[in-house]
């Protein structure tokens, strides 16, 4: 972004400050002038005193030695006082036989003027409805008939002293026409010129609020508009005497001071910091923002609830301290952003933009230190006009760049749309071809998956089997077409020697392949262990070692339960040895005490590990127990107990226990069906998120067994002896 140079700023400021001088120099040639300001005398009186009282106390008048702008305040303070000012003069030959005019460039708070005992005029208003004359110069016309052409003329001024009161030491008398011309020139510089600035700031506010409305995300436009809006409320304080609503008393001096001097002044300081932050495109630190917001809130609340102008005067030192804190916080943010490389350029631009304002502020301070006897115009406000111009240029360039970008985009929009349309059509054609290929691949994959599902189903034994002394039902529900669950029976003719249930990690094809790989290994190792009467936990350990060796780098592992059954001399009873490799604990219903037990292992060892995890130590659980006629063994995978409803609650094992207890007399098919009905009701009939397998094995009396000719397994025919592992 290009900005105006510092030299151009200075030239502009010099030109701006010379405008009043040039305007004042254009008029009639000057006339003889009688200066009175160095010969004022004062006497403090009361509110009801009159010129007669002042003349009677002529001996009590003291010479006003202090010629500064606020000389009366320095003598009497900021409280309410009534003071008489007296000036005596003789008319020189050059001014005799003329009507004369008295010009007082500065006098506050309010006054009444008499000349040789004749009331002349009044500026401002005395209590109880006091109104200040603000920055307006005062003009009083003395007709020839009240002037003494020979001898001493006496001017008496009754002044209501309140706040920053003072009387100018540059008061003078000239012929009426010349005096009035000077009076108007002073008023133009000290008051009316600000009306022009008022219009400039209103225009700036309207301009930038419209720009912000067109680009809402550009907060800098909004901040600059609000900054000028606050200044619009501040400026009327300088030309209050030109406003009928103020001069007629419609608005009290207290209200006017609150809403034109105090609150706008505090708000301008606050908004300057906000404008700077958004101009830098940075974020103000939270403690700094809180501090600045708190300071502004305190200032506004104290001002709004001030009950009198006296209270405003008393709190003004504290308010100035808070203003100083606001300025320091703003400078802190300025320095912080200057120290960061990404915001340094904008910080410099912001600093350059405020150069006219800074020069005006410095000018005000310097000239008032050099000469505090005159009420100079406020060059700070002149400088602010320069700052407005600079930021109008800066922000307009930003807006113009955005507009050009949008215009270029609009000009090339049709071309871009056509180009994008062609690209989209090409992409759609490619996507159609890809979709056709994917559809073919999907059909091929579905066929392969269907084939894999068929193979797996044929690979697994029939779900419902009857053996001597056993009634068994299996509910097998894959989450997909293929499953990671594996179950199997190990029998010789109609005698059930063993039962297994394993759950491979993961879902889908990869898990199903591991099940088919593992089924033969599990069967061979179990049958070899059965012949050798090895402990069931050792059998699981050998299965683990062989699967790790066979599956290689496949990541899937599995948990499982392996049962070995041995009939006893009692036809209604058998011994069971159950091994558990990290699988959910099986359940046993005892018909004797109508209770259900979790089979957690009774071998006295610690249990840990799963099957197929290379490099992981294992210690598998072993449980030894008996099953009598009517006892029920329940094996299941975690897909059953961990199934969730819409509230993310798990099904758990309690519903299984409750159903088995209440329905233990029923056959295994009915019990399994009731459990699955309860599960579907719990999950609100949503598809299962995991493979589910449930095995219900109920012990029957062997003498009641009827042979099942369909299934005649012969372990000796399908098992070859395994070597020692």
XYZ file of C-alpha atoms in Angstrom:
725
model
C 0.000 0.000 0.000
C 1.362 3.420 -0.972
C 1.089 6.257 1.550
C 1.755 9.982 1.494
C 5.262 10.959 2.489
C 6.032 12.621 5.795
C 7.199 15.763 3.984
C 3.843 16.033 2.244
C 2.112 15.746 5.582
C 4.117 18.600 7.051
C 3.453 20.811 4.011
C -0.238 20.075 4.280
C -0.273 20.946 7.979
C 1.563 24.235 7.415
C -0.914 25.146 4.664
C -3.838 24.204 6.898
C -2.623 26.292 9.844
C -2.032 29.283 7.601
C -5.623 29.375 6.311
C -6.980 31.306 9.336
C -4.065 33.733 9.128
C -4.715 34.377 5.447
C -8.418 34.798 6.058
C -7.831 37.185 8.920
C -5.362 39.256 6.894
C -7.945 39.924 4.193
C -9.927 42.957 5.367
C -9.835 46.659 6.093
C -6.612 48.415 7.106
C -6.223 48.396 10.893
C -7.385 51.433 12.969
C -5.956 52.924 16.189
C -6.419 50.555 19.100
C -6.510 51.045 22.868
C -5.292 47.916 24.740
C -6.897 47.386 28.181
C -5.877 43.862 29.154
C -2.809 44.890 31.147
C -4.784 47.313 33.362
C -7.559 45.107 34.740
C -8.423 45.239 38.459
C -10.531 42.692 40.308
C -12.646 42.458 43.456
C -14.524 39.393 44.698
C -18.165 40.050 45.592
C -21.474 38.249 45.888
C -24.144 37.092 43.494
C -26.478 40.019 44.272
C -23.848 42.770 44.032
C -24.341 45.617 41.540
C -22.192 48.308 39.874
C -22.893 50.650 42.762
C -21.368 48.166 45.184
C -18.350 47.851 42.913
C -17.841 51.650 42.807
C -18.184 51.918 46.582
C -15.433 49.289 46.976
C -13.073 50.857 44.435
C -10.339 50.915 47.052
C -10.618 47.112 47.494
C -9.842 46.326 43.861
C -6.510 44.625 43.203
C -4.554 44.739 40.004
C -4.812 41.566 37.912
C -1.134 40.764 37.585
C -1.684 37.290 36.089
C -2.163 37.638 32.336
C -2.515 33.927 31.507
C -5.555 32.402 29.812
C -6.962 30.927 33.058
C -5.904 33.720 35.410
C -9.197 33.903 37.366
C -9.148 30.139 38.007
C -5.609 30.431 39.385
C -6.746 33.110 41.815
C -10.155 31.774 42.881
C -10.017 28.063 41.972
C -12.665 26.097 40.090
C -15.505 26.705 42.540
C -18.278 29.269 42.057
C -17.290 32.915 42.610
C -18.553 36.349 41.579
C -15.800 38.787 40.642
C -15.907 42.383 39.437
C -13.324 43.405 36.833
C -12.656 47.128 36.393
C -10.798 48.974 33.651
C -10.384 52.755 33.413
C -9.445 54.499 30.181
C -9.251 57.926 28.593
C -10.189 58.323 24.951
C -7.175 59.380 22.876
C -7.539 62.097 20.226
C -7.596 59.518 17.419
C -10.731 57.851 18.854
C -12.755 60.853 20.101
C -16.300 61.464 18.934
C -16.709 57.876 17.706
C -18.795 54.965 18.920
C -16.317 52.433 20.272
C -16.329 48.690 20.621
C -14.713 46.572 23.326
C -13.380 43.180 22.186
C -12.438 40.575 24.792
C -10.952 37.583 22.871
C -11.555 35.211 25.780
C -13.686 35.428 28.949
C -15.246 32.566 30.847
C -17.632 31.575 32.442
C -20.279 34.323 31.984
C -20.270 38.105 32.374
C -22.281 41.335 32.379
C -20.721 44.635 31.239
C -21.367 48.238 32.253
C -19.722 51.382 30.876
C -19.916 54.560 32.996
C -22.809 53.004 34.904
C -24.809 52.049 31.809
C -25.546 48.378 31.218
C -24.162 47.313 27.827
C -24.705 43.574 27.294
C -24.246 40.070 28.673
C -22.602 36.832 27.483
C -23.535 33.469 28.928
C -25.950 33.029 31.825
C -25.581 33.284 35.592
C -26.948 30.665 38.035
C -29.288 29.005 38.580
C -29.301 28.215 34.831
C -25.666 28.967 34.108
C -24.397 28.734 30.547
C -20.755 29.209 29.553
C -19.608 31.416 26.665
C -17.156 28.664 25.725
C -14.566 29.761 23.161
C -16.447 32.688 21.642
C -14.888 36.168 21.652
C -16.958 38.931 23.267
C -17.954 42.243 21.663
C -19.516 45.218 23.458
C -20.575 48.410 21.662
C -20.201 51.737 23.530
C -22.400 54.508 21.999
C -20.985 58.048 21.849
C -23.601 59.361 24.274
C -22.352 57.237 27.194
C -18.656 57.902 26.616
C -16.746 60.729 28.282
C -14.707 62.430 25.596
C -12.687 64.108 28.342
C -11.727 62.409 31.557
C -11.815 58.811 32.740
C -14.301 56.202 31.467
C -14.942 53.178 33.685
C -15.762 49.705 32.474
C -17.198 47.276 35.057
C -17.493 43.577 34.242
C -19.321 41.249 36.614
C -17.876 37.781 35.987
C -19.298 34.453 37.144
C -16.121 32.466 37.776
C -16.592 28.696 37.449
C -14.134 26.040 36.297
C -11.326 27.070 33.927
C -12.224 30.756 34.110
C -10.121 33.642 32.872
C -10.184 37.001 31.123
C -7.941 37.751 28.184
C -5.146 40.269 28.717
C -5.439 41.149 25.010
C -8.775 42.968 25.347
C -8.860 46.189 23.327
C -11.020 49.121 22.239
C -11.391 50.270 18.621
C -13.968 52.097 16.570
C -17.074 49.901 16.403
C -16.687 48.830 12.759
C -13.064 47.778 13.159
C -13.672 46.174 16.546
C -16.596 44.140 15.234
C -14.525 42.985 12.250
C -11.785 41.779 14.617
C -14.417 40.144 16.832
C -15.794 38.190 13.843
C -12.301 37.125 12.736
C -11.481 35.817 16.212
C -14.813 33.969 16.369
C -14.188 32.400 12.994
C -10.813 31.022 14.081
C -11.789 30.015 17.635
C -15.317 28.686 17.023
C -16.936 28.822 13.590
C -14.085 27.131 11.735
C -14.888 23.971 13.706
C -18.296 23.907 12.051
C -16.505 23.257 8.754
C -14.578 20.421 10.400
C -17.894 19.117 11.775
C -19.209 18.778 8.230
C -16.003 17.049 7.077
C -16.286 14.477 9.860
C -19.981 13.829 9.169
C -19.114 13.231 5.520
C -16.225 10.933 6.500
C -18.483 8.952 8.840
C -21.165 8.485 6.164
C -18.555 7.556 3.539
C -16.839 4.870 5.577
C -19.977 3.411 7.130
C -21.240 2.909 3.562
C -17.932 1.299 2.587
C -18.170 -0.978 5.618
C -21.752 -1.909 4.668
C -20.461 -3.049 1.288
C -17.563 -5.060 2.783
C -18.624 -6.160 6.265
C -15.499 -8.188 6.913
C -13.313 -5.060 6.601
C -13.591 -3.793 10.193
C -11.090 -0.974 9.625
C -13.769 0.953 7.686
C -16.187 0.523 10.592
C -13.638 1.639 13.203
C -12.657 4.739 11.228
C -16.339 5.630 10.722
C -17.047 5.293 14.459
C -13.941 7.296 15.305
C -15.178 10.221 13.216
C -18.705 9.758 14.566
C -17.364 10.286 18.103
C -15.440 13.360 16.908
C -18.696 14.715 15.430
C -20.122 14.819 18.976
C -16.962 16.408 20.373
C -16.745 19.395 18.002
C -20.013 21.171 19.021
C -18.334 21.981 22.349
C -16.089 24.413 20.456
C -18.906 26.233 18.637
C -21.638 25.849 21.266
C -22.469 29.569 21.201
C -23.493 29.196 17.549
C -26.155 26.612 18.490
C -29.587 28.008 19.432
C -30.405 24.914 21.497
C -27.473 25.799 23.778
C -27.643 29.591 23.836
C -31.392 29.571 24.610
C -30.892 27.192 27.541
C -32.765 24.230 26.030
C -29.705 22.103 26.825
C -28.046 22.728 30.187
C -24.319 23.307 30.372
C -23.933 20.105 32.437
C -25.663 17.895 29.839
C -23.842 19.654 27.019
C -20.449 19.116 28.663
C -21.201 15.415 29.326
C -22.203 14.556 25.766
C -19.922 16.859 23.773
C -16.707 16.984 25.778
C -16.412 14.135 28.262
C -17.957 10.989 26.746
C -16.870 11.660 23.113
C -13.338 12.459 24.319
C -13.057 9.168 26.222
C -14.614 7.242 23.333
C -12.208 8.731 20.764
C -9.187 7.517 22.759
C -10.748 4.036 23.059
C -11.757 3.772 19.395
C -8.307 4.885 18.253
C -6.862 1.764 19.888
C -9.542 -0.429 18.314
C -8.935 1.170 14.905
C -5.195 0.547 15.261
C -5.688 -3.132 16.152
C -7.925 -3.816 13.155
C -5.651 -1.757 10.902
C -2.721 -3.962 11.969
C -4.897 -7.074 11.314
C -3.900 -8.367 14.723
C -5.709 -9.314 17.905
C -5.447 -7.264 21.068
C -4.246 -9.272 24.051
C -7.127 -10.261 26.336
C -5.814 -8.490 29.516
C -5.277 -5.286 27.500
C -8.763 -5.479 25.987
C -10.354 -6.066 29.393
C -8.402 -3.143 30.885
C -9.376 -0.775 28.051
C -13.051 -1.802 28.176
C -13.099 -1.361 31.959
C -11.518 2.095 31.791
C -14.036 3.287 29.206
C -16.955 1.860 31.202
C -15.770 3.620 34.383
C -15.332 6.934 32.561
C -18.768 6.804 30.904
C -20.601 5.703 34.067
C -18.950 8.365 36.248
C -19.818 11.017 33.662
C -23.430 9.897 33.165
C -24.169 9.816 36.889
C -22.508 13.168 37.628
C -25.211 15.305 39.267
C -23.496 18.657 38.781
C -20.787 20.444 36.861
C -18.919 20.748 40.185
C -18.734 16.947 40.352
C -17.413 16.778 36.783
C -14.694 19.245 37.729
C -13.757 17.257 40.852
C -13.425 13.941 39.026
C -11.594 15.438 36.031
C -8.068 14.684 37.452
C -8.996 11.010 37.927
C -10.520 10.891 34.446
C -7.327 12.364 32.962
C -5.300 9.645 34.713
C -7.556 7.013 33.108
C -7.127 8.733 29.735
C -3.377 8.473 30.256
C -3.719 4.747 30.986
C -5.736 4.284 27.774
C -3.015 6.055 25.821
C -0.284 3.928 27.434
C -2.170 0.706 26.634
C -2.581 1.892 23.055
C 1.142 2.677 22.799
C 1.922 -0.765 24.222
C -0.108 -2.401 21.439
C 1.610 -0.138 18.892
C 5.082 -1.163 20.095
C 4.070 -4.837 20.321
C 2.848 -4.877 16.730
C 5.899 -2.975 15.536
C 8.103 -5.665 17.075
C 6.378 -8.364 14.963
C 7.611 -8.670 11.406
C 4.201 -9.450 9.893
C 2.567 -6.271 11.302
C 5.547 -3.902 11.226
C 4.725 -2.317 7.847
C 1.133 -1.579 8.821
C 2.320 -0.156 12.149
C 4.573 2.270 10.292
C 1.717 3.214 7.958
C -0.566 3.811 10.932
C 2.079 5.984 12.587
C 2.542 8.002 9.381
C -1.230 8.433 9.081
C -1.355 10.006 12.540
C 1.544 12.368 11.864
C -0.693 15.411 11.090
C -2.607 14.779 14.323
C 0.630 14.387 16.257
C 2.104 17.566 14.790
C -1.074 19.471 15.652
C -0.966 18.147 19.210
C 2.702 19.112 19.565
C 1.950 22.569 18.145
C -0.783 23.116 20.729
C 1.521 22.138 23.570
C 4.429 24.261 22.368
C 2.554 27.509 21.643
C 0.695 27.318 24.964
C 3.988 26.825 26.791
C 5.514 29.764 24.948
C 2.491 32.081 25.306
C -0.288 31.186 27.747
C -2.001 34.569 27.513
C -3.946 33.885 24.307
C -6.784 31.508 23.490
C -5.252 29.941 20.403
C -7.262 27.671 18.122
C -6.747 23.970 18.700
C -4.265 22.878 16.040
C -4.851 19.274 17.131
C -8.265 19.416 15.434
C -6.632 20.952 12.353
C -4.160 18.062 12.375
C -6.990 15.556 12.679
C -8.383 16.834 9.389
C -5.020 16.017 7.825
C -5.137 12.548 9.381
C -8.621 12.052 7.932
C -7.321 12.916 4.476
C -4.384 10.514 4.816
C -6.561 7.610 5.944
C -9.144 8.389 3.289
C -6.332 7.945 0.765
C -5.035 4.758 2.433
C -8.387 3.100 2.964
C -9.673 4.213 -0.421
C -6.686 2.508 -2.042
C -7.595 -0.668 -0.165
C -11.208 -0.371 -1.279
C -10.138 0.400 -4.848
C -7.903 -2.670 -4.913
C -10.746 -4.848 -3.666
C -13.092 -3.261 -6.222
C -10.614 -3.840 -9.057
C -10.205 -7.470 -8.032
C -13.966 -7.932 -7.991
C -14.281 -6.132 -11.341
C -11.600 -8.332 -12.878
C -13.330 -11.369 -11.479
C -16.645 -10.206 -12.943
C -15.072 -9.475 -16.346
C -13.555 -12.931 -16.528
C -16.396 -14.704 -14.764
C -18.017 -16.098 -17.918
C -14.660 -17.283 -19.196
C -13.866 -18.864 -15.858
C -17.310 -20.454 -15.662
C -16.945 -21.868 -19.177
C -13.489 -23.154 -18.374
C -14.640 -24.704 -15.129
C -17.686 -26.162 -16.905
C -15.460 -27.861 -19.490
C -13.202 -29.143 -16.736
C -16.248 -30.378 -14.835
C -17.605 -32.149 -17.931
C -14.231 -33.804 -18.482
C -14.126 -34.755 -14.830
C -17.669 -36.109 -15.016
C -16.743 -38.212 -18.053
C -13.713 -39.557 -16.230
C -15.852 -40.128 -13.158
C -18.447 -42.010 -15.221
C -15.748 -44.267 -16.633
C -14.316 -44.732 -13.169
C -17.778 -45.472 -11.764
C -18.337 -48.098 -14.449
C -15.002 -49.676 -13.575
C -15.779 -49.479 -9.862
C -19.199 -51.001 -10.477
C -17.621 -53.890 -12.331
C -14.996 -54.281 -9.615
C -17.758 -54.153 -6.995
C -19.761 -56.829 -8.767
C -16.630 -58.958 -9.018
C -15.860 -58.298 -5.326
C -19.434 -59.112 -4.327
C -19.226 -62.381 -6.217
C -15.907 -63.168 -4.587
C -17.320 -62.233 -1.192
C -20.423 -64.320 -1.816
C -18.213 -67.228 -2.772
C -16.064 -66.696 0.334
C -19.226 -66.597 2.457
C -20.463 -69.837 0.926
C -17.077 -71.469 1.439
C -16.959 -70.330 5.061
C -20.469 -71.545 5.804
C -19.654 -74.936 4.325
C -16.367 -74.890 6.174
C -18.097 -74.555 9.541
C -20.077 -77.464 11.038
C -23.859 -77.529 11.112
C -25.036 -75.096 13.818
C -27.422 -77.456 15.645
C -26.068 -80.904 16.608
C -27.090 -83.649 18.982
C -24.532 -85.906 20.638
C -24.790 -88.563 23.257
C -25.569 -86.657 26.459
C -25.727 -83.218 24.785
C -28.239 -80.885 23.168
C -26.443 -78.046 21.375
C -27.703 -74.984 19.485
C -25.579 -72.387 17.719
C -26.697 -68.864 16.678
C -24.234 -67.571 14.132
C -24.770 -63.952 12.874
C -21.945 -62.456 10.781
C -21.801 -58.657 10.670
C -20.929 -58.912 6.978
C -21.249 -61.795 4.537
C -18.141 -63.350 6.032
C -17.275 -63.544 9.683
C -14.333 -63.550 12.041
C -16.086 -65.929 14.438
C -15.154 -69.629 14.401
C -16.852 -72.497 16.207
C -16.333 -76.265 15.919
C -17.224 -79.625 17.459
C -14.736 -82.451 18.104
C -16.424 -85.841 18.271
C -15.991 -89.554 17.716
C -19.114 -91.115 16.232
C -21.871 -89.762 18.513
C -19.598 -88.924 21.449
C -18.739 -85.234 21.914
C -15.114 -84.866 22.926
C -14.762 -81.119 22.594
C -16.251 -77.793 21.613
C -14.564 -74.524 20.624
C -15.469 -70.890 19.952
C -12.936 -68.368 18.678
C -13.234 -64.690 17.722
C -10.706 -63.188 15.272
C -10.010 -59.452 15.587
C -11.453 -57.251 12.852
C -14.242 -57.952 10.394
C -14.758 -58.983 6.832
C -12.629 -60.997 4.467
C -9.291 -60.750 6.268
C -10.806 -62.018 9.535
C -12.644 -64.826 7.738
C -9.416 -65.998 6.075
C -7.756 -66.242 9.476
C -10.669 -68.342 10.756
C -10.274 -70.800 7.880
C -6.518 -70.902 8.410
C -6.968 -71.521 12.126
C -9.777 -74.085 12.043
C -7.637 -76.997 10.873
C -4.777 -76.038 13.251
C -7.132 -75.891 16.241
C -8.757 -79.182 15.331
C -5.453 -81.053 14.842
C -3.868 -79.691 18.035
C -6.974 -80.362 20.124
C -7.352 -83.940 18.934
C -3.661 -84.669 19.480
C -3.907 -83.179 22.968
C -7.062 -85.169 23.619
C -5.283 -88.423 22.788
C -2.325 -87.490 24.983
C -4.565 -86.137 27.760
C -2.627 -82.866 27.846
C -3.976 -80.028 30.038
C -6.283 -77.851 28.009
C -4.254 -74.667 28.688
C -1.189 -76.378 27.200
C -3.265 -77.257 24.134
C -4.141 -73.571 23.750
C -0.478 -72.644 24.063
C 0.448 -75.035 21.220
C -2.392 -73.619 19.100
C -1.007 -70.123 19.757
C 2.519 -71.106 18.682
C 1.371 -72.826 15.479
C -0.952 -69.966 14.429
C 1.800 -67.380 14.982
C 4.068 -69.492 12.802
C 1.478 -70.110 10.084
C -0.091 -66.647 9.683
C 3.217 -64.837 9.308
C 2.861 -61.021 9.183
C -0.935 -60.951 9.313
C -1.903 -58.574 12.139
C -5.136 -60.278 13.198
C -5.172 -62.076 16.529
C -7.993 -63.982 18.225
C -9.486 -64.934 21.544
C -11.193 -68.209 22.182
C -12.622 -70.921 24.440
C -11.747 -74.607 24.094
C -13.732 -77.294 25.987
C -12.887 -80.958 26.527
C -15.600 -83.368 27.764
C -15.081 -86.707 29.483
C -17.987 -88.962 30.381
C -18.103 -90.493 33.841
C -19.662 -93.715 35.137
C -22.735 -91.674 35.958
C -24.762 -91.498 32.695
C -26.156 -88.057 33.562
C -22.843 -86.461 34.422
C -19.546 -85.563 32.701
C -16.331 -83.752 33.596
C -15.373 -80.624 31.685
C -11.956 -79.052 31.202
C -12.282 -75.531 29.745
C -9.436 -73.375 28.485
C -9.833 -69.617 27.924
C -7.489 -67.503 25.772
C -8.580 -63.922 26.572
C -12.224 -64.626 25.627
C -15.369 -63.408 27.473
C -16.015 -65.713 30.402
C -18.396 -68.612 29.578
C -21.455 -69.090 31.776
C -22.652 -72.304 33.484
C -26.186 -72.752 34.736
C -26.393 -75.240 37.586
C -29.759 -76.982 37.791
C -28.938 -78.006 41.352
C -29.005 -74.500 42.871
C -30.617 -72.619 39.951
C -27.644 -70.246 39.752
C -25.391 -69.096 36.911
C -21.622 -68.911 37.355
C -18.933 -67.183 35.308
C -16.127 -69.645 34.529
C -13.063 -67.503 35.276
C -10.544 -70.330 35.779
C -9.778 -72.344 38.902
C -6.166 -73.318 38.198
C -4.731 -70.753 40.636
C -2.672 -68.914 37.993
C -2.748 -65.396 36.610
C -4.297 -65.283 33.156
C -3.253 -63.017 30.296
C -2.686 -62.876 26.536
C -4.529 -63.895 23.375
C -3.761 -66.186 20.437
C -1.651 -65.054 17.492
C 0.156 -62.088 19.093
C 3.840 -62.502 18.326
C 6.262 -61.633 21.112
C 3.546 -61.450 23.789
C 3.739 -63.718 26.831
C 0.600 -65.794 27.513
C -0.939 -67.641 30.425
C -4.268 -69.165 29.509
C -6.988 -69.946 32.047
C -8.131 -73.494 32.856
C -11.402 -74.379 34.563
C -12.277 -77.934 35.708
C -15.877 -78.673 36.659
C -18.709 -81.233 36.260
C -21.947 -80.887 34.357
C -25.007 -82.826 35.445
C -28.228 -83.477 33.609
C -30.030 -80.156 33.037
C -26.896 -78.023 33.455
C -26.335 -75.528 30.647
C -23.056 -74.186 29.248
C -23.214 -70.809 27.422
C -20.387 -69.674 25.132
C -20.555 -66.356 23.242
C -18.425 -63.759 21.483
C -18.150 -60.136 22.651
C -20.344 -58.972 19.755
C -23.309 -60.195 21.839
C -22.611 -58.495 25.173
C -21.146 -55.313 23.664
C -24.049 -54.632 21.277
C -25.351 -51.075 21.892
C -28.692 -49.315 21.723
C -29.365 -45.702 20.682
C -28.288 -44.508 24.159
C -24.908 -46.256 23.733
C -25.778 -48.723 26.503
C -24.355 -52.272 26.170
C -26.490 -55.408 26.200
C -24.254 -57.101 28.822
C -24.605 -60.575 30.339
C -27.454 -59.916 32.787
C -30.226 -60.405 30.199
C -28.575 -63.708 29.197
C -28.494 -64.901 32.796
C -32.086 -63.853 33.382
C -33.392 -65.663 30.281
C -31.466 -68.872 31.025
C -32.661 -68.954 34.645
C -36.296 -68.486 33.690
C -36.237 -70.853 30.705
C -33.672 -73.526 31.650
C -36.284 -76.272 31.227
C -36.736 -75.401 27.546
C -34.592 -76.830 24.776
C -31.481 -75.056 23.578
C -33.050 -73.763 20.353
C -35.767 -71.980 22.317
C -33.311 -70.519 24.825
C -31.031 -69.208 22.062
C -34.047 -67.783 20.215
C -35.230 -65.914 23.328
C -31.765 -64.400 23.829
C -31.618 -63.156 20.236
C -35.165 -61.757 20.440
C -34.159 -59.820 23.550
C -31.007 -58.584 21.795
C -32.902 -57.317 18.717
C -35.452 -55.563 20.918
C -32.626 -53.936 22.921
C -30.772 -52.715 19.813
C -34.056 -51.476 18.273
C -33.577 -53.901 15.359
C -30.565 -52.050 14.012
C -27.902 -54.010 12.103
C -25.268 -55.537 14.368
C -21.890 -53.782 14.460
C -19.880 -56.928 15.172
C -19.984 -60.643 14.440
C -22.106 -62.521 16.973
C -21.953 -66.224 17.842
C -23.865 -67.842 20.710
C -23.555 -71.553 21.698
C -26.001 -73.133 24.149
C -24.914 -76.649 25.261
C -27.302 -78.482 27.586
C -26.307 -81.725 29.388
C -28.714 -84.602 28.870
C -28.831 -88.134 30.267
C -26.996 -90.454 27.889
C -29.605 -93.201 28.203
C -32.165 -90.871 26.562
C -30.003 -90.310 23.486
C -31.285 -91.246 20.022
C -28.544 -91.516 17.393
C -28.308 -88.842 14.697
C -27.386 -90.706 11.505
C -26.707 -87.543 9.549
C -23.539 -86.792 11.476
C -21.190 -89.635 12.050
C -17.788 -88.175 12.722
C -14.830 -90.471 13.126
C -11.917 -88.690 14.790
C -9.463 -91.396 13.877
C -10.146 -90.974 10.190
C -9.592 -87.204 10.053
C -6.831 -86.698 12.587
C -3.215 -87.484 12.098
C -0.961 -87.589 15.117
C 0.924 -84.294 15.665
C 4.529 -84.333 16.764
C 5.495 -82.963 20.150
C 5.520 -79.119 20.013
